[in-house]
Amino acid sequence: MTQRILTNANLWMPDHRVLAGGAVALEHDRICWVGQQLPEAYRDWPSQDLGGDLLTPALIDCHTHLVHGGHRAREFELRLEGASYADIARAGGGILGTVNATRAASEDELVESALPRLDALLAEGVAVIEVKSGYGLDRDTELTMLRAATRLGTLRPVRVVRSFLGAHAIPPEYAGRADAYLDSVCLPTLREAHAQGLVDMVDGFCEGIAFSPAQIERLFDCADALGLPIKLHAEQLSDLGGAAMAARRGARSVEHLEYLATTDAGTLASAGTVAVLLPGAYYALREQRPPPIDALRAAGVAMAVSTDCNPGSSPMSSLLLAMNMACTLFRLTPSEALAGVTGHAAQALGLSADYGAIAPGQRADLLRWAVQTPAELVYRIGFNPLKQRIHGTSPCP
Ligand code: DI6
Ligand code: FE
């Protein structure tokens, strides 16, 4: 079956409104028409009545550290006893704890341990996922992580976008020598990973406990020379001005942003840089300061929402929960949260031509939910109302 019509849907439209009584025509793997009055040409295509259910594009998780060794349950307990994320990082735990566990794991083990987390996301209708390196911090393990991420996309029906995050932390063997680490390990490994076709984007962690804006600029110079798009973890724990710097350099997205200066929102807007909100990390670290949502909204910055699925600061494998948290903790509207995991997440990954909207030319990869509105999708906690994933090439029931 390569042609089909879906009728009587509550259609999530590219302008973030719901079109009642909507219809969609799918041909092969693409959407070919969207509207209310079915044109004559489609009248005899096989059709399915969706009974007023909400129909959205497949979801996109645009910021994850899905591939990693081990877990950080002990760190969870230490935080319950009063230690902060930065205290734990300075004492050699945190990200560096996961670096040790990841270096000790084989590629097969990394793939095997990532699959259950990936499957949890897929069960909620995720079709595209970004996966970072950044827990190797040496040549071999960074390359192994990127190969493991690549394999995930061959084992499951998901498109994997791979980000090189060699500038995630300074490894113990380079403690206090961040620039030497960049020169001797991080940048050469990025070039090698690119030469092996293992990298789609370049990411870094700009923070007092990680890399300075000047060091991140050196990473971005290398990315530019390779023709790779850039993104940045910035303003998560303090304001170093990393987000505005990245935006001025054409970053697709900047992520976390709890400490973003309201005056930097305009810089993101004029650069077309997406603000990726990660409420799971805010929740897990019990941060008190939400990102400046009003300023981002007023400036017209596109806001994406993601799990930040990682073993430490955001041990979360539910994008629906991230949407709920974005509303409850950051005061996004349900429509903004849904845009955050569809159109704006696609923009953050440079995939807007194919994913993130129900519009002609987009991939026919749609989700039918047993709810009627974005608010009904987002307000429950720990509940997955996905009813049917509809591909252009799947048969009409
Ligand atoms: N910020 C994060 O939220 C992740 N990395 C980063 O720079 C979490 C990393 C971790 O805690 O393992
Ligand atoms: Fe992260």
Tab-separated table of C-alpha atoms and ligand atoms in Angstrom:
chain	number	residue	atom	x	y	z
A	1	MET	CA	0.000	0.000	0.000
A	2	THR	CA	1.774	3.169	-1.062
A	3	GLN	CA	-1.148	5.604	-1.067
A	4	ARG	CA	-3.511	6.269	1.813
A	5	ILE	CA	-5.767	8.905	3.338
A	6	LEU	CA	-6.276	9.661	7.028
A	7	THR	CA	-9.516	11.498	7.807
A	8	ASN	CA	-11.328	13.003	10.795
A	9	ALA	CA	-8.175	13.797	12.755
A	10	ASN	CA	-7.403	16.592	15.188
A	11	LEU	CA	-4.358	17.623	13.175
A	12	TRP	CA	-1.380	19.281	14.849
A	13	MET	CA	-0.526	21.895	12.229
A	14	PRO	CA	2.819	23.588	11.465
A	15	ASP	CA	1.446	26.848	12.942
A	16	HIS	CA	0.967	24.980	16.281
A	17	ARG	CA	-2.817	24.981	16.067
A	18	VAL	CA	-5.105	21.983	16.013
A	19	LEU	CA	-7.212	21.595	12.863
A	20	ALA	CA	-10.423	19.715	13.678
A	21	GLY	CA	-11.762	17.369	11.014
A	22	GLY	CA	-8.374	17.315	9.305
A	23	ALA	CA	-7.273	14.931	6.590
A	24	VAL	CA	-3.843	13.903	5.322
A	25	ALA	CA	-2.828	12.108	2.136
A	26	LEU	CA	0.297	9.927	2.245
A	27	GLU	CA	2.117	8.579	-0.770
A	28	HIS	CA	5.099	6.274	-0.385
A	29	ASP	CA	7.090	7.689	2.509
A	30	ARG	CA	5.889	11.295	2.163
A	31	ILE	CA	2.922	13.468	3.044
A	32	CYS	CA	1.441	14.781	-0.208
A	33	TRP	CA	-1.588	16.783	0.950
A	34	VAL	CA	-3.061	18.226	4.180
A	35	GLY	CA	-6.429	19.934	4.623
A	36	GLN	CA	-10.134	19.527	5.383
A	37	GLN	CA	-11.899	19.054	2.034
A	38	LEU	CA	-10.388	16.057	0.311
A	39	PRO	CA	-9.667	16.886	-3.352
A	40	GLU	CA	-11.286	14.687	-5.996
A	41	ALA	CA	-7.952	13.114	-6.947
A	42	TYR	CA	-7.667	11.338	-3.585
A	43	ARG	CA	-11.276	10.134	-3.253
A	44	ASP	CA	-10.601	6.515	-4.167
A	45	TRP	CA	-7.402	6.094	-2.126
A	46	PRO	CA	-7.765	3.675	0.826
A	47	SER	CA	-8.700	5.704	3.868
A	48	GLN	CA	-8.803	5.414	7.646
A	49	ASP	CA	-11.131	7.430	9.919
A	50	LEU	CA	-9.176	8.553	13.006
A	51	GLY	CA	-12.302	9.323	15.027
A	52	GLY	CA	-11.161	12.772	16.138
A	53	ASP	CA	-7.881	11.569	17.640
A	54	LEU	CA	-4.912	13.941	17.868
A	55	LEU	CA	-2.469	13.328	14.992
A	56	THR	CA	1.067	14.675	15.347
A	57	PRO	CA	4.364	14.197	13.552
A	58	ALA	CA	6.648	11.564	15.089
A	59	LEU	CA	8.598	12.992	18.028
A	60	ILE	CA	12.231	14.107	18.080
A	61	ASP	CA	14.543	13.947	21.103
A	62	CYS	CA	17.212	16.470	20.109
A	63	HIS	CA	19.618	16.207	23.088
A	64	THR	CA	20.605	12.905	24.680
A	65	HIS	CA	23.628	11.182	26.174
A	66	LEU	CA	21.953	7.837	25.544
A	67	VAL	CA	25.196	5.880	25.057
A	68	HIS	CA	27.174	5.525	28.292
A	69	GLY	CA	28.607	2.932	30.634
A	70	GLY	CA	27.357	2.277	34.149
A	71	HIS	CA	24.989	4.326	36.268
A	72	ARG	CA	25.208	7.026	38.928
A	73	ALA	CA	22.798	5.818	41.590
A	74	ARG	CA	25.409	6.487	44.303
A	75	GLU	CA	25.666	10.107	43.143
A	76	PHE	CA	21.899	10.354	43.473
A	77	GLU	CA	22.268	9.322	47.110
A	78	LEU	CA	25.099	11.816	47.671
A	79	ARG	CA	22.908	14.609	46.343
A	80	LEU	CA	20.128	13.488	48.676
A	81	GLU	CA	22.675	13.869	51.473
A	82	GLY	CA	23.341	17.454	50.416
A	83	ALA	CA	26.223	17.353	47.900
A	84	SER	CA	25.779	19.554	44.820
A	85	TYR	CA	26.358	18.479	41.198
A	86	ALA	CA	29.392	20.779	41.009
A	87	ASP	CA	30.802	19.458	44.353
A	88	ILE	CA	30.579	15.899	43.025
A	89	ALA	CA	32.195	16.887	39.712
A	90	ARG	CA	35.083	18.650	41.485
A	91	ALA	CA	35.674	15.555	43.634
A	92	GLY	CA	36.186	13.485	40.459
A	93	GLY	CA	32.686	11.975	40.361
A	94	GLY	CA	29.855	13.084	38.136
A	95	ILE	CA	30.702	13.063	34.444
A	96	LEU	CA	34.149	11.603	35.206
A	97	GLY	CA	32.531	8.671	37.024
A	98	THR	CA	30.682	7.837	33.832
A	99	VAL	CA	33.898	8.338	31.841
A	100	ASN	CA	35.531	5.530	33.844
A	101	ALA	CA	32.553	3.215	33.321
A	102	THR	CA	32.352	4.051	29.608
A	103	ARG	CA	36.069	3.493	29.018
A	104	ALA	CA	35.683	0.074	30.654
A	105	ALA	CA	32.759	-0.949	28.400
A	106	SER	CA	33.009	-2.593	24.990
A	107	GLU	CA	31.152	-1.241	21.957
A	108	ASP	CA	28.716	-4.162	22.238
A	109	GLU	CA	28.095	-3.404	25.903
A	110	LEU	CA	27.448	0.248	25.139
A	111	VAL	CA	24.926	-0.708	22.468
A	112	GLU	CA	23.219	-3.302	24.680
A	113	SER	CA	22.889	-0.939	27.628
A	114	ALA	CA	21.547	1.903	25.443
A	115	LEU	CA	18.842	-0.191	23.752
A	116	PRO	CA	16.364	-0.312	26.685
A	117	ARG	CA	16.557	3.466	27.013
A	118	LEU	CA	16.089	3.843	23.272
A	119	ASP	CA	13.160	1.429	23.327
A	120	ALA	CA	11.471	3.464	26.058
A	121	LEU	CA	11.709	6.548	23.841
A	122	LEU	CA	10.522	4.686	20.742
A	123	ALA	CA	7.448	3.452	22.640
A	124	GLU	CA	6.420	7.100	22.937
A	125	GLY	CA	6.718	7.686	19.197
A	126	VAL	CA	10.249	9.063	18.942
A	127	ALA	CA	11.553	8.740	15.365
A	128	VAL	CA	14.676	10.893	15.546
A	129	ILE	CA	17.181	11.029	18.363
A	130	GLU	CA	20.400	12.940	18.843
A	131	VAL	CA	23.095	10.942	20.655
A	132	LYS	CA	26.365	12.432	21.897
A	133	SER	CA	29.814	11.111	22.632
A	134	GLY	CA	31.567	12.805	25.553
A	135	TYR	CA	32.050	10.065	28.138
A	136	GLY	CA	35.244	8.770	26.551
A	137	LEU	CA	37.469	11.859	26.519
A	138	ASP	CA	40.129	9.767	24.860
A	139	ARG	CA	40.486	8.896	21.199
A	140	ASP	CA	39.436	5.271	21.308
A	141	THR	CA	36.430	5.622	23.598
A	142	GLU	CA	35.044	8.701	21.840
A	143	LEU	CA	35.180	6.808	18.528
A	144	THR	CA	33.637	3.721	20.164
A	145	MET	CA	30.738	5.791	21.507
A	146	LEU	CA	30.072	7.264	18.058
A	147	ARG	CA	30.141	3.805	16.472
A	148	ALA	CA	27.732	2.544	19.138
A	149	ALA	CA	25.393	5.472	18.414
A	150	THR	CA	25.589	4.691	14.694
A	151	ARG	CA	24.683	1.045	15.336
A	152	LEU	CA	21.579	2.014	17.312
A	153	GLY	CA	20.159	3.445	14.093
A	154	THR	CA	20.655	0.116	12.335
A	155	LEU	CA	19.045	-1.926	15.132
A	156	ARG	CA	15.874	0.129	15.555
A	157	PRO	CA	13.575	2.194	13.277
A	158	VAL	CA	15.047	5.516	14.368
A	159	ARG	CA	17.199	8.163	12.760
A	160	VAL	CA	20.241	8.846	14.922
A	161	VAL	CA	22.019	12.219	14.722
A	162	ARG	CA	25.507	11.916	16.212
A	163	SER	CA	27.155	14.792	18.069
A	164	PHE	CA	30.825	14.845	18.982
A	165	LEU	CA	31.055	16.021	22.616
A	166	GLY	CA	34.752	15.505	23.254
A	167	ALA	CA	34.699	18.894	25.025
A	168	HIS	CA	32.363	17.642	27.761
A	169	ALA	CA	34.814	17.525	30.670
A	170	ILE	CA	38.545	17.592	31.210
A	171	PRO	CA	39.774	14.016	31.764
A	172	PRO	CA	41.832	13.317	34.920
A	173	GLU	CA	45.030	12.807	32.925
A	174	TYR	CA	44.720	16.430	31.695
A	175	ALA	CA	43.444	17.982	34.960
A	176	GLY	CA	44.143	21.715	34.900
A	177	ARG	CA	45.329	21.515	31.275
A	178	ALA	CA	42.175	21.990	29.250
A	179	ASP	CA	43.970	23.564	26.281
A	180	ALA	CA	46.466	20.718	26.126
A	181	TYR	CA	43.549	18.254	26.160
A	182	LEU	CA	41.928	20.137	23.275
A	183	ASP	CA	45.149	20.159	21.237
A	184	SER	CA	46.315	16.633	21.942
A	185	VAL	CA	43.077	14.659	22.156
A	186	CYS	CA	39.817	16.450	21.520
A	187	LEU	CA	40.462	18.234	18.216
A	188	PRO	CA	42.485	15.418	16.590
A	189	THR	CA	39.765	12.933	17.589
A	190	LEU	CA	37.065	15.175	16.118
A	191	ARG	CA	38.989	15.291	12.821
A	192	GLU	CA	39.399	11.536	12.832
A	193	ALA	CA	35.769	10.848	13.717
A	194	HIS	CA	34.708	13.169	10.899
A	195	ALA	CA	37.034	11.422	8.452
A	196	GLN	CA	35.399	8.115	9.432
A	197	GLY	CA	31.918	9.533	8.814
A	198	LEU	CA	30.903	9.210	12.462
A	199	VAL	CA	29.895	12.819	13.239
A	200	ASP	CA	26.903	14.946	12.246
A	201	MET	CA	27.291	17.856	14.687
A	202	VAL	CA	29.761	19.260	17.234
A	203	ASP	CA	28.760	20.021	20.832
A	204	GLY	CA	30.611	21.259	23.918
A	205	PHE	CA	30.043	22.055	27.588
A	206	CYS	CA	30.783	25.709	28.315
A	207	GLU	CA	30.883	26.005	32.096
A	208	GLY	CA	33.178	26.773	35.036
A	209	ILE	CA	33.581	23.022	35.670
A	210	ALA	CA	34.276	22.353	31.976
A	211	PHE	CA	35.456	24.626	29.107
A	212	SER	CA	35.662	28.426	28.838
A	213	PRO	CA	34.073	30.343	25.955
A	214	ALA	CA	37.554	30.918	24.472
A	215	GLN	CA	38.271	27.167	24.548
A	216	ILE	CA	34.885	26.385	23.023
A	217	GLU	CA	35.666	28.858	20.245
A	218	ARG	CA	38.724	26.785	19.385
A	219	LEU	CA	36.463	23.726	19.152
A	220	PHE	CA	34.079	25.665	16.914
A	221	ASP	CA	36.975	26.771	14.681
A	222	CYS	CA	37.772	23.109	14.142
A	223	ALA	CA	34.098	22.298	13.447
A	224	ASP	CA	33.912	25.168	10.943
A	225	ALA	CA	37.004	23.909	9.156
A	226	LEU	CA	35.337	20.491	8.813
A	227	GLY	CA	32.027	22.012	7.713
A	228	LEU	CA	30.172	20.556	10.711
A	229	PRO	CA	27.248	22.349	12.394
A	230	ILE	CA	27.674	23.392	16.023
A	231	LYS	CA	25.610	23.416	19.210
A	232	LEU	CA	26.472	24.066	22.863
A	233	HIS	CA	25.600	23.194	26.476
A	234	ALA	CA	25.631	26.711	27.918
A	235	GLU	CA	24.494	28.681	30.940
A	236	GLN	CA	23.435	25.533	32.833
A	237	LEU	CA	25.088	26.389	36.155
A	238	SER	CA	26.424	29.924	35.592
A	239	ASP	CA	26.440	32.685	32.976
A	240	LEU	CA	29.645	32.672	30.946
A	241	GLY	CA	28.043	34.161	27.829
A	242	GLY	CA	28.525	30.901	25.926
A	243	ALA	CA	25.050	30.841	24.414
A	244	ALA	CA	25.343	34.277	22.815
A	245	MET	CA	28.849	33.447	21.560
A	246	ALA	CA	27.580	30.204	20.007
A	247	ALA	CA	24.590	31.976	18.452
A	248	ARG	CA	26.843	34.616	16.903
A	249	ARG	CA	28.851	31.785	15.398
A	250	GLY	CA	25.735	30.293	13.837
A	251	ALA	CA	24.980	27.497	16.319
A	252	ARG	CA	21.868	25.522	15.488
A	253	SER	CA	20.985	25.353	19.165
A	254	VAL	CA	22.106	26.245	22.662
A	255	GLU	CA	20.977	24.046	25.522
A	256	HIS	CA	20.033	24.254	29.222
A	257	LEU	CA	20.125	28.092	29.557
A	258	GLU	CA	18.974	28.406	33.176
A	259	TYR	CA	21.505	31.234	33.671
A	260	LEU	CA	21.019	32.881	30.258
A	261	ALA	CA	20.906	36.676	30.586
A	262	THR	CA	17.534	37.962	29.401
A	263	THR	CA	19.432	40.421	27.220
A	264	ASP	CA	20.947	37.505	25.254
A	265	ALA	CA	17.548	36.262	24.054
A	266	GLY	CA	17.607	38.748	21.164
A	267	THR	CA	20.994	37.425	20.025
A	268	LEU	CA	19.557	33.895	19.817
A	269	ALA	CA	16.490	35.163	17.958
A	270	SER	CA	18.419	37.108	15.337
A	271	ALA	CA	20.759	34.171	14.739
A	272	GLY	CA	17.849	31.717	14.403
A	273	THR	CA	19.432	29.590	17.142
A	274	VAL	CA	17.041	27.212	18.915
A	275	ALA	CA	16.880	27.263	22.743
A	276	VAL	CA	16.788	23.631	23.882
A	277	LEU	CA	15.132	23.330	27.299
A	278	LEU	CA	16.073	20.372	29.499
A	279	PRO	CA	13.695	20.316	32.438
A	280	GLY	CA	14.823	16.823	33.510
A	281	ALA	CA	18.234	18.178	34.557
A	282	TYR	CA	16.619	21.166	36.262
A	283	TYR	CA	14.338	18.771	38.159
A	284	ALA	CA	16.973	16.180	39.074
A	285	LEU	CA	19.472	18.796	40.278
A	286	ARG	CA	16.684	20.712	42.066
A	287	GLU	CA	17.752	23.912	40.349
A	288	GLN	CA	15.936	26.986	41.574
A	289	ARG	CA	16.341	29.196	38.554
A	290	PRO	CA	14.371	28.317	35.413
A	291	PRO	CA	15.531	29.503	31.978
A	292	PRO	CA	14.232	32.989	31.077
A	293	ILE	CA	11.214	31.677	29.195
A	294	ASP	CA	9.356	34.999	29.020
A	295	ALA	CA	12.366	36.699	27.440
A	296	LEU	CA	12.894	33.836	24.971
A	297	ARG	CA	9.216	33.882	24.056
A	298	ALA	CA	9.096	37.672	23.715
A	299	ALA	CA	12.182	37.636	21.469
A	300	GLY	CA	10.635	34.934	19.269
A	301	VAL	CA	13.283	32.291	19.964
A	302	ALA	CA	12.223	28.782	18.887
A	303	MET	CA	12.180	26.591	22.012
A	304	ALA	CA	12.794	22.829	21.838
A	305	VAL	CA	12.307	20.358	24.688
A	306	SER	CA	14.420	17.257	25.222
A	307	THR	CA	15.129	14.543	27.785
A	308	ASP	CA	18.912	15.146	28.118
A	309	CYS	CA	18.798	11.399	28.867
A	310	ASN	CA	22.050	10.801	30.782
A	311	PRO	CA	23.133	8.782	33.821
A	312	GLY	CA	23.751	11.749	36.111
A	313	SER	CA	21.911	15.041	35.818
A	314	SER	CA	18.871	13.776	33.905
A	315	PRO	CA	18.342	10.007	34.191
A	316	MET	CA	15.129	10.232	32.205
A	317	SER	CA	13.984	8.180	29.200
A	318	SER	CA	10.570	9.765	28.630
A	319	LEU	CA	10.028	12.638	26.227
A	320	LEU	CA	6.381	12.870	27.313
A	321	LEU	CA	7.595	13.462	30.858
A	322	ALA	CA	10.030	16.118	29.605
A	323	MET	CA	7.060	17.868	27.952
A	324	ASN	CA	5.061	17.733	31.169
A	325	MET	CA	8.028	19.111	33.137
A	326	ALA	CA	8.577	21.884	30.580
A	327	CYS	CA	5.022	23.004	31.279
A	328	THR	CA	4.926	22.432	35.027
A	329	LEU	CA	8.426	23.689	35.855
A	330	PHE	CA	9.115	26.189	33.050
A	331	ARG	CA	5.537	27.300	32.329
A	332	LEU	CA	5.514	26.426	28.648
A	333	THR	CA	2.071	25.988	27.165
A	334	PRO	CA	1.193	22.454	26.001
A	335	SER	CA	1.381	23.704	22.400
A	336	GLU	CA	4.864	25.095	23.012
A	337	ALA	CA	5.912	21.771	24.566
A	338	LEU	CA	4.596	19.861	21.550
A	339	ALA	CA	6.333	22.257	19.155
A	340	GLY	CA	9.427	21.655	21.287
A	341	VAL	CA	9.532	17.953	20.444
A	342	THR	CA	8.449	18.315	16.808
A	343	GLY	CA	9.141	21.367	14.627
A	344	HIS	CA	11.594	23.152	16.907
A	345	ALA	CA	13.487	19.952	17.690
A	346	ALA	CA	13.768	19.276	13.942
A	347	GLN	CA	15.128	22.802	13.477
A	348	ALA	CA	17.701	22.190	16.233
A	349	LEU	CA	18.973	19.167	14.297
A	350	GLY	CA	18.806	20.780	10.854
A	351	LEU	CA	16.103	18.314	9.750
A	352	SER	CA	13.168	20.663	9.146
A	353	ALA	CA	12.841	19.634	5.507
A	354	ASP	CA	11.937	16.068	6.499
A	355	TYR	CA	10.695	15.954	10.082
A	356	GLY	CA	8.653	17.836	12.626
A	357	ALA	CA	5.528	18.984	10.759
A	358	ILE	CA	2.428	17.585	9.125
A	359	ALA	CA	2.939	19.287	5.774
A	360	PRO	CA	3.350	18.246	2.136
A	361	GLY	CA	6.841	16.946	1.395
A	362	GLN	CA	7.526	15.867	4.991
A	363	ARG	CA	8.146	12.249	5.864
A	364	ALA	CA	4.976	10.256	6.402
A	365	ASP	CA	5.766	9.256	9.971
A	366	LEU	CA	2.800	10.213	12.131
A	367	LEU	CA	1.459	9.472	15.595
A	368	ARG	CA	-2.171	8.859	16.461
A	369	TRP	CA	-2.834	9.512	20.137
A	370	ALA	CA	-5.818	8.407	22.218
A	371	VAL	CA	-6.404	12.056	23.163
A	372	GLN	CA	-7.763	15.074	21.319
A	373	THR	CA	-5.629	18.063	22.325
A	374	PRO	CA	-1.997	18.874	23.170
A	375	ALA	CA	-3.026	19.663	26.771
A	376	GLU	CA	-4.549	16.206	27.144
A	377	LEU	CA	-1.336	14.681	25.789
A	378	VAL	CA	0.935	16.623	28.128
A	379	TYR	CA	-0.839	16.978	31.456
A	380	ARG	CA	-0.789	13.352	32.631
A	381	ILE	CA	2.391	12.088	34.280
A	382	GLY	CA	3.758	8.622	33.521
A	383	PHE	CA	1.075	7.818	30.975
A	384	ASN	CA	1.596	7.041	27.306
A	385	PRO	CA	-1.520	7.392	25.138
A	386	LEU	CA	0.199	6.476	21.843
A	387	LYS	CA	-2.357	4.487	19.864
A	388	GLN	CA	-0.800	3.990	16.436
A	389	ARG	CA	2.351	4.950	14.586
A	390	ILE	CA	1.435	5.541	10.949
A	391	HIS	CA	3.988	5.291	8.159
A	392	GLY	CA	3.159	6.084	4.564
A	393	THR	CA	4.124	2.577	3.628
A	394	SER	CA	2.325	0.719	6.442
A	395	PRO	CA	-0.973	-0.967	5.520
A	396	CYS	CA	-4.388	0.566	6.281
A	397	PRO	CA	-6.008	-1.345	9.135
B	1	DI6	N1	25.116	18.828	31.121
B	1	DI6	C1	24.280	17.823	31.265
B	1	DI6	O1	23.163	17.919	31.661
B	1	DI6	C2	24.917	16.610	30.817
B	1	DI6	N2	26.167	17.090	30.384
B	1	DI6	C3	26.229	18.371	30.580
B	1	DI6	O2	27.191	19.028	30.271
B	1	DI6	C4	25.010	15.652	31.945
B	1	DI6	C5	26.276	15.005	32.158
B	1	DI6	C6	26.325	14.090	33.330
B	1	DI6	O3	25.995	14.478	34.468
B	1	DI6	O4	26.718	12.932	33.115
B	2	FE	FE	23.367	17.277	28.121
